[in-house]
Short mmCIF file of C-alpha atoms in Angstrom, two decimals:
data_model
loop_
_atom_site.label_atom_id
_atom_site.label_comp_id
_atom_site.label_asym_id
_atom_site.label_seq_id
_atom_site.Cartn_x
_atom_site.Cartn_y
_atom_site.Cartn_z
CA UNK A 1 50.92 75.50 59.40
CA UNK A 2 54.18 73.87 60.43
CA UNK A 3 54.41 71.98 63.68
CA UNK A 4 57.28 73.33 65.76
CA UNK A 5 57.86 71.11 68.78
CA UNK A 6 57.62 72.95 72.06
CA UNK A 7 60.88 72.07 73.83
CA UNK A 8 60.34 74.18 76.94
CA UNK A 9 60.39 71.98 80.06
CA UNK A 10 57.20 71.96 82.05
CA UNK A 11 57.68 73.80 85.33
CA UNK A 12 56.05 71.11 87.44
CA UNK A 13 58.23 68.33 86.10
CA UNK A 14 61.54 70.16 86.58
CA UNK A 15 60.96 72.24 89.72
CA UNK A 16 62.87 71.08 92.78
CA UNK A 17 61.09 69.96 95.94
CA UNK A 18 61.14 71.84 99.25
CA UNK A 19 63.26 69.83 101.67
CA UNK A 20 63.70 72.16 104.62
CA UNK A 21 60.43 72.13 106.47
CA UNK A 22 61.44 70.09 109.51
CA UNK A 23 63.33 70.91 112.70
CA UNK A 24 66.00 68.35 111.81
CA UNK A 25 66.75 70.21 108.60
CA UNK A 26 67.08 73.40 110.62
CA UNK A 27 69.66 71.78 112.94
CA UNK A 28 71.80 70.68 109.97
CA UNK A 29 71.54 74.03 108.22
CA UNK A 30 72.26 76.01 111.37
CA UNK A 31 75.19 73.76 112.34
CA UNK A 32 76.72 73.95 108.87
CA UNK A 33 76.43 77.74 108.85
CA UNK A 34 78.15 78.00 112.26
CA UNK A 35 81.01 75.70 111.20
CA UNK A 36 81.42 77.64 107.94
CA UNK A 37 81.55 81.02 109.68
CA UNK A 38 84.06 79.72 112.26
CA UNK A 39 86.35 78.45 109.46
CA UNK A 40 85.94 81.75 107.58
CA UNK A 41 86.86 83.65 110.74
CA UNK A 42 89.95 81.61 111.61
CA UNK A 43 91.33 81.51 108.06
CA UNK A 44 90.61 85.14 107.26
CA UNK A 45 90.30 87.33 110.33
CA UNK A 46 91.65 85.85 113.59
CA UNK A 47 94.93 87.27 114.92
CA UNK A 48 94.68 90.21 112.57
CA UNK A 49 92.09 92.64 113.83
CA UNK A 50 90.75 90.35 116.55
CA UNK A 51 92.14 87.35 118.37
CA UNK A 52 90.38 84.54 120.19
CA UNK A 53 93.58 83.21 121.77
CA UNK A 54 95.08 86.52 122.87
CA UNK A 55 98.53 87.70 121.82
CA UNK A 56 99.49 84.81 119.60
CA UNK A 57 100.12 84.82 115.85
CA UNK A 58 100.48 81.11 115.00
CA UNK A 59 97.26 80.83 112.96
CA UNK A 60 97.90 84.13 111.20
CA UNK A 61 101.45 83.19 110.27
CA UNK A 62 100.53 79.66 109.21
CA UNK A 63 97.74 80.66 106.79
CA UNK A 64 99.52 83.93 105.94
CA UNK A 65 99.87 83.40 102.18
CA UNK A 66 96.31 82.16 101.72
CA UNK A 67 94.93 85.03 103.77
CA UNK A 68 96.52 87.53 101.38
CA UNK A 69 95.51 85.50 98.33
CA UNK A 70 91.89 85.04 99.44
CA UNK A 71 91.50 88.81 99.60
CA UNK A 72 91.48 89.40 103.36
CA UNK A 73 93.31 92.44 104.73
CA UNK A 74 96.63 91.41 106.26
CA UNK A 75 99.30 93.31 108.21
CA UNK B 1 68.09 64.87 102.53
CA UNK B 2 69.53 68.08 103.97
CA UNK B 3 72.30 66.06 105.61
CA UNK B 4 73.25 64.52 102.27
CA UNK B 5 73.27 67.93 100.58
CA UNK B 6 75.38 69.63 103.26
CA UNK B 7 77.97 66.85 103.37
CA UNK B 8 78.20 66.97 99.57
CA UNK B 9 78.57 70.75 99.76
CA UNK B 10 81.54 70.36 102.12
CA UNK B 11 83.06 67.77 99.75
CA UNK B 12 82.59 70.03 96.72
CA UNK B 13 84.15 72.89 98.72
CA UNK B 14 87.17 70.76 99.61
CA UNK B 15 87.65 69.83 95.93
CA UNK B 16 87.36 73.51 94.95
CA UNK B 17 89.82 74.52 97.67
CA UNK B 18 92.29 71.86 96.55
CA UNK B 19 92.14 73.05 92.92
CA UNK B 20 92.50 76.68 94.04
CA UNK B 21 95.51 75.63 96.14
CA UNK B 22 97.22 73.97 93.17
CA UNK B 23 96.61 77.13 91.15
CA UNK B 24 97.91 79.29 94.01
CA UNK B 25 101.01 77.17 94.52
CA UNK B 26 101.98 77.46 90.85
CA UNK B 27 100.89 81.01 90.00
CA UNK B 28 100.47 83.06 93.19
CA UNK B 29 103.54 81.99 95.16
CA UNK B 30 106.06 83.59 92.76
CA UNK B 31 104.16 86.89 93.08
CA UNK B 32 104.07 86.56 96.88
CA UNK B 33 107.84 85.89 96.88
CA UNK B 34 108.42 88.96 94.70
CA UNK B 35 106.35 91.06 97.11
CA UNK B 36 108.25 89.75 100.15
CA UNK B 37 111.59 90.41 98.42
CA UNK B 38 110.44 93.96 97.71
CA UNK B 39 109.46 94.35 101.37
CA UNK B 40 112.85 93.07 102.61
CA UNK B 41 114.74 95.35 100.25
CA UNK B 42 112.64 98.33 101.25
CA UNK B 43 113.07 97.59 104.97
CA UNK B 44 116.85 97.37 104.48
CA UNK B 45 116.85 100.73 102.67
CA UNK B 46 114.70 102.25 105.43
CA UNK B 47 117.08 100.89 108.09
CA UNK B 48 120.05 102.37 106.24
CA UNK B 49 118.30 105.77 106.06
CA UNK B 50 117.40 105.60 109.76
CA UNK B 51 120.95 104.62 110.72
CA UNK B 52 122.37 107.50 108.66
CA UNK B 53 119.96 109.85 110.44
CA UNK B 54 121.11 108.50 113.81
CA UNK B 55 117.80 106.75 114.68
CA UNK B 56 117.54 103.38 116.38
CA UNK B 57 116.78 100.50 114.00
CA UNK B 58 114.15 98.08 115.36
CA UNK B 59 115.24 94.45 115.51
CA UNK B 60 113.20 91.92 113.53
CA UNK B 61 111.46 89.17 115.51
CA UNK B 62 112.10 85.53 114.64
CA UNK B 63 109.82 83.88 112.06
CA UNK B 64 107.23 81.55 113.61
CA UNK B 65 106.89 79.55 110.37
CA UNK B 66 109.52 79.44 107.64
CA UNK B 67 108.62 80.71 104.18
CA UNK B 68 108.76 77.10 102.95
CA UNK B 69 106.04 76.09 105.41
CA UNK B 70 103.90 79.15 104.63
CA UNK B 71 104.23 78.74 100.86
CA UNK B 72 103.40 75.03 100.77
CA UNK B 73 101.54 73.62 103.79
CA UNK B 74 100.16 76.90 105.12
CA UNK B 75 98.59 78.14 101.92
CA UNK B 76 97.28 74.61 101.22
CA UNK B 77 95.53 74.34 104.59
CA UNK B 78 94.18 77.87 104.24
CA UNK B 79 92.79 77.35 100.74
CA UNK B 80 91.22 73.93 101.46
CA UNK B 81 89.57 75.03 104.72
CA UNK B 82 88.31 78.20 103.07
CA UNK B 83 86.92 76.00 100.30
CA UNK B 84 85.13 73.80 102.85
CA UNK B 85 83.69 76.91 104.53
CA UNK B 86 82.41 78.22 101.20
CA UNK B 87 81.09 74.76 100.28
CA UNK B 88 79.10 74.65 103.52
CA UNK B 89 77.67 78.14 103.03
CA UNK B 90 76.87 77.15 99.45
CA UNK B 91 75.03 74.00 100.59
CA UNK B 92 73.09 75.92 103.25
CA UNK B 93 71.96 78.47 100.65
CA UNK B 94 71.19 75.74 98.13
CA UNK B 95 69.09 73.75 100.60
CA UNK B 96 67.11 76.82 101.61
CA UNK B 97 66.55 77.80 97.95
CA UNK B 98 65.34 74.34 96.92
CA UNK B 99 61.70 74.50 95.89
CA UNK B 100 61.46 78.20 96.72
CA UNK B 101 62.90 79.76 93.57
CA UNK B 102 60.45 78.59 90.94
CA UNK B 103 60.96 76.09 88.15
CA UNK B 104 64.74 75.75 88.33
CA UNK B 105 66.37 72.37 87.76
CA UNK B 106 68.46 71.01 90.66
CA UNK B 107 71.59 71.16 88.48
CA UNK B 108 70.96 74.71 87.27
CA UNK B 109 70.28 75.93 90.79
CA UNK B 110 73.74 74.71 91.85
CA UNK B 111 75.41 76.93 89.24
CA UNK B 112 73.19 79.92 90.12
CA UNK B 113 73.98 79.64 93.85
CA UNK B 114 77.72 79.22 93.13
CA UNK B 115 77.61 82.32 90.93
CA UNK B 116 75.89 84.25 93.71
CA UNK B 117 78.54 83.08 96.18
CA UNK B 118 81.40 84.14 93.93
CA UNK B 119 79.76 87.52 93.33
CA UNK B 120 78.81 88.40 96.90
CA UNK B 121 81.53 86.68 98.97
CA UNK B 122 84.43 87.80 96.78
CA UNK B 123 83.92 89.86 93.59
CA UNK B 124 81.89 92.74 95.04
CA UNK B 125 84.13 93.20 98.13
CA UNK B 126 87.16 92.87 95.80
CA UNK B 127 85.94 95.79 93.67
CA UNK B 128 86.10 98.09 96.70
CA UNK B 129 88.96 96.48 98.66
CA UNK B 130 91.01 94.32 96.25
CA UNK B 131 93.34 91.58 97.44
CA UNK B 132 96.85 92.78 98.26
CA UNK B 133 100.12 90.85 98.25
CA UNK B 134 102.45 91.04 101.28
CA UNK B 135 104.26 94.40 101.77
CA UNK B 136 101.02 96.35 101.17
CA UNK B 137 99.08 97.39 104.26
CA UNK B 138 100.08 99.21 107.41
CA UNK B 139 100.24 97.39 110.73
CA UNK B 140 98.32 100.10 112.59
CA UNK B 141 95.25 100.05 110.32
CA UNK B 142 94.66 96.27 110.33
CA UNK B 143 91.61 96.54 112.59
CA UNK B 144 89.83 99.21 110.54
CA UNK B 145 90.73 97.48 107.28
CA UNK B 146 89.33 94.15 108.52
CA UNK B 147 86.12 95.76 109.79
CA UNK B 148 85.66 97.63 106.49
CA UNK B 149 86.30 94.50 104.41
CA UNK B 150 83.88 92.40 106.47
CA UNK B 151 81.27 95.19 106.33
CA UNK B 152 81.58 95.32 102.55
CA UNK B 153 81.27 91.51 102.32
CA UNK B 154 78.26 91.39 104.63
CA UNK B 155 76.57 94.20 102.68
CA UNK B 156 77.24 92.40 99.37
CA UNK B 157 75.67 89.17 100.73
CA UNK B 158 72.64 90.78 102.39
CA UNK B 159 71.92 93.00 99.38
CA UNK B 160 72.11 89.99 97.07
CA UNK B 161 69.58 88.15 99.24
CA UNK B 162 67.42 91.28 99.09
CA UNK B 163 67.78 91.46 95.31
CA UNK B 164 66.69 87.80 94.94
CA UNK B 165 63.63 88.43 97.14
CA UNK B 166 62.85 91.59 95.15
CA UNK B 167 63.13 89.62 91.90
CA UNK B 168 60.75 86.95 93.22
CA UNK B 169 58.26 89.64 94.22
CA UNK B 170 58.47 91.48 90.90
CA UNK B 171 58.21 88.29 88.84
CA UNK B 172 54.42 88.14 89.20
CA UNK B 173 53.91 91.54 87.53
CA UNK B 174 56.96 91.90 85.26
CA UNK B 175 57.72 88.33 84.20
CA UNK B 176 60.96 86.45 84.90
CA UNK B 177 63.21 88.31 82.43
CA UNK B 178 62.24 91.87 83.40
CA UNK B 179 62.08 91.03 87.10
CA UNK B 180 65.62 89.63 86.96
CA UNK B 181 66.86 92.73 85.13
CA UNK B 182 65.16 95.08 87.60
CA UNK B 183 66.48 93.17 90.64
CA UNK B 184 69.97 93.09 89.11
CA UNK B 185 69.90 96.84 88.49
CA UNK B 186 68.69 97.44 92.05
CA UNK B 187 71.60 95.34 93.34
CA UNK B 188 74.14 97.32 91.31
CA UNK B 189 72.75 100.65 92.58
CA UNK B 190 72.59 99.50 96.22
CA UNK B 191 76.13 98.07 96.14
CA UNK B 192 77.36 101.27 94.47
CA UNK B 193 75.87 103.37 97.28
CA UNK B 194 77.57 101.21 99.95
CA UNK B 195 80.90 101.48 98.09
CA UNK B 196 80.57 105.25 97.83
CA UNK B 197 79.84 105.56 101.56
CA UNK B 198 82.71 103.36 102.81
CA UNK B 199 86.16 105.01 102.90
CA UNK B 200 89.15 103.78 100.91
CA UNK B 201 92.04 102.34 102.92
CA UNK B 202 94.27 105.33 102.13
CA UNK B 203 91.66 107.69 103.58
CA UNK B 204 91.82 106.15 107.08
CA UNK B 205 92.75 108.76 109.68
CA UNK B 206 95.96 106.98 110.71
CA UNK B 207 97.14 106.88 107.08
CA UNK B 208 96.27 110.50 106.27
CA UNK B 209 98.07 111.57 109.44
CA UNK B 210 101.27 109.64 108.68
CA UNK B 211 101.45 109.46 104.89
CA UNK B 212 99.10 112.16 103.53
CA UNK B 213 96.13 111.70 101.22
CA UNK B 214 96.39 108.61 98.99
CA UNK B 215 93.79 106.19 97.66
CA UNK B 216 95.50 103.03 98.95
CA UNK B 217 98.23 101.75 101.25
CA UNK B 218 100.44 100.58 98.37
CA UNK B 219 104.04 101.60 99.23
CA UNK B 220 105.22 104.77 97.48
CA UNK B 221 108.89 105.32 96.52
CA UNK B 222 111.17 105.69 99.52
CA UNK B 223 112.98 109.05 99.59
CA UNK B 224 115.98 110.25 101.54
CA UNK B 225 116.21 113.55 103.43
CA UNK B 226 116.96 115.42 100.18
CA UNK B 227 113.87 114.01 98.48
CA UNK B 228 115.79 111.68 96.14
CA UNK B 229 114.19 108.31 95.47
CA UNK B 230 116.37 105.66 97.11
CA UNK B 231 113.97 102.74 96.70
CA UNK B 232 111.16 102.39 94.13
CA UNK B 233 107.46 102.16 94.89
CA UNK B 234 105.72 98.77 94.90
CA UNK B 235 106.01 97.16 91.43
CA UNK B 236 102.70 97.67 89.60
CA UNK B 237 103.03 94.45 87.59
CA UNK B 238 103.38 92.32 90.73
CA UNK B 239 100.30 93.98 92.20
CA UNK B 240 98.17 93.61 89.06
CA UNK B 241 99.23 90.00 88.47
CA UNK B 242 98.58 89.03 92.09
CA UNK B 243 95.08 90.52 91.97
CA UNK B 244 94.17 88.83 88.69
CA UNK B 245 95.39 85.48 90.05
CA UNK B 246 93.45 86.04 93.27
CA UNK B 247 90.28 86.59 91.22
CA UNK B 248 91.00 83.53 89.05
CA UNK B 249 91.49 81.38 92.13
CA UNK B 250 88.03 82.34 93.37
CA UNK B 251 86.52 81.59 89.94
CA UNK B 252 88.19 78.16 90.09
CA UNK B 253 86.96 77.59 93.66
CA UNK B 254 83.32 78.56 93.06
CA UNK B 255 83.26 77.01 89.60
CA UNK B 256 84.40 73.70 91.08
CA UNK B 257 81.83 73.94 93.90
CA UNK B 258 78.99 74.47 91.42
CA UNK B 259 80.13 71.88 88.90
CA UNK B 260 81.03 69.16 91.44
CA UNK B 261 77.87 69.72 93.49
CA UNK B 262 75.40 69.90 90.57
CA UNK B 263 75.38 66.22 89.50
CA UNK B 264 75.59 65.00 93.11
CA UNK B 265 72.57 67.13 94.08
CA UNK B 266 70.59 65.89 91.11
CA UNK B 267 71.32 62.29 92.14
CA UNK B 268 70.25 63.02 95.75
CA UNK B 269 67.05 64.78 94.67
CA UNK B 270 65.99 62.37 91.94
CA UNK B 271 64.55 59.11 93.26
CA UNK B 272 66.37 56.13 91.71
CA UNK B 273 63.13 54.72 90.21
CA UNK B 274 62.10 57.99 88.52
CA UNK B 275 62.76 58.33 84.79
CA UNK B 276 65.61 60.55 83.54
CA UNK B 277 64.62 64.22 84.08
CA UNK B 278 65.94 65.12 80.61
CA UNK B 279 63.41 62.80 79.00
CA UNK B 280 60.56 64.87 80.39
CA UNK B 281 61.75 67.97 78.56
CA UNK B 282 59.85 67.02 75.43
CA UNK B 283 56.49 68.56 74.64
CA UNK B 284 53.25 67.22 76.06
CA UNK B 285 51.54 64.74 73.77
CA UNK B 286 48.82 67.22 72.86
CA UNK B 287 51.32 69.60 71.16
CA UNK B 288 53.15 67.01 69.08
#
């Protein structure tokens, strides 16, 4: 019988630890998600269908080319 | 720990956005210029037709930002900030997944999460509502188009989360391989149903009313009163090239996020005193 080395990593050794059990982790995760969604909204959506600053198109016109290129609907 | 991961996610996103910007500046801008030139030419032809028919020609408003600003600074700011946003969402997902998705290495998990981000935040919505260069899209449907696009994106993200949970649940009875296949198939079916239910842009009431039944809002040839074509439809090559480049830019962006983040995450998650994780991949002593 030949001895083929078992090269599969052991699950325990390679599995990643849970790091999000505390309230502090929640604050960071929640904050990051809010910042990300705000950026997503202003780059992709604001002053197209909706507008936070009323009848103004400065953000839309400034990021115009990237808005098209990133796949968002544009005028 | 979570702070370190999220800040590194934002950094990886900025790097991805910067690379995508360089790609966009070189490859996308010529296509955007071609589209804007088409639009100007078509508007001029439309004005000439209207003038000949005795209609008033609307005056164009002044540009807020010049094309030079839009094509250099504007697209750069847009791409980098979008990259940061995606990097943050990536890091949030990564941190939540850590330790909850079975025996996946920290480095491998980074690539899996980046792949999921590319798929759900861009590729799936793109299949239903692909990116369009300037000159495509009617002013009066912008609200419905945005709502439809965001609905499609949200559905793609939520269904992917559902598919991952389904896969985790099935793993106990089917094993990892079959559970992943089953969850993947369920995702394809669910996304297909959402796509079938949502209308195409050309089917929006305002478009059907003004332009008749068409699949998209891509400009058709402009005809005069006698039905002769006086200006061609939107060039198909410009459209196809723009869409392929848009897809490639997202692959660059998410690829960079995954590849830049992976080694940084492994360094954060591996204590400095611990031995190299790769060394532990060898068989236990009893099997040697």
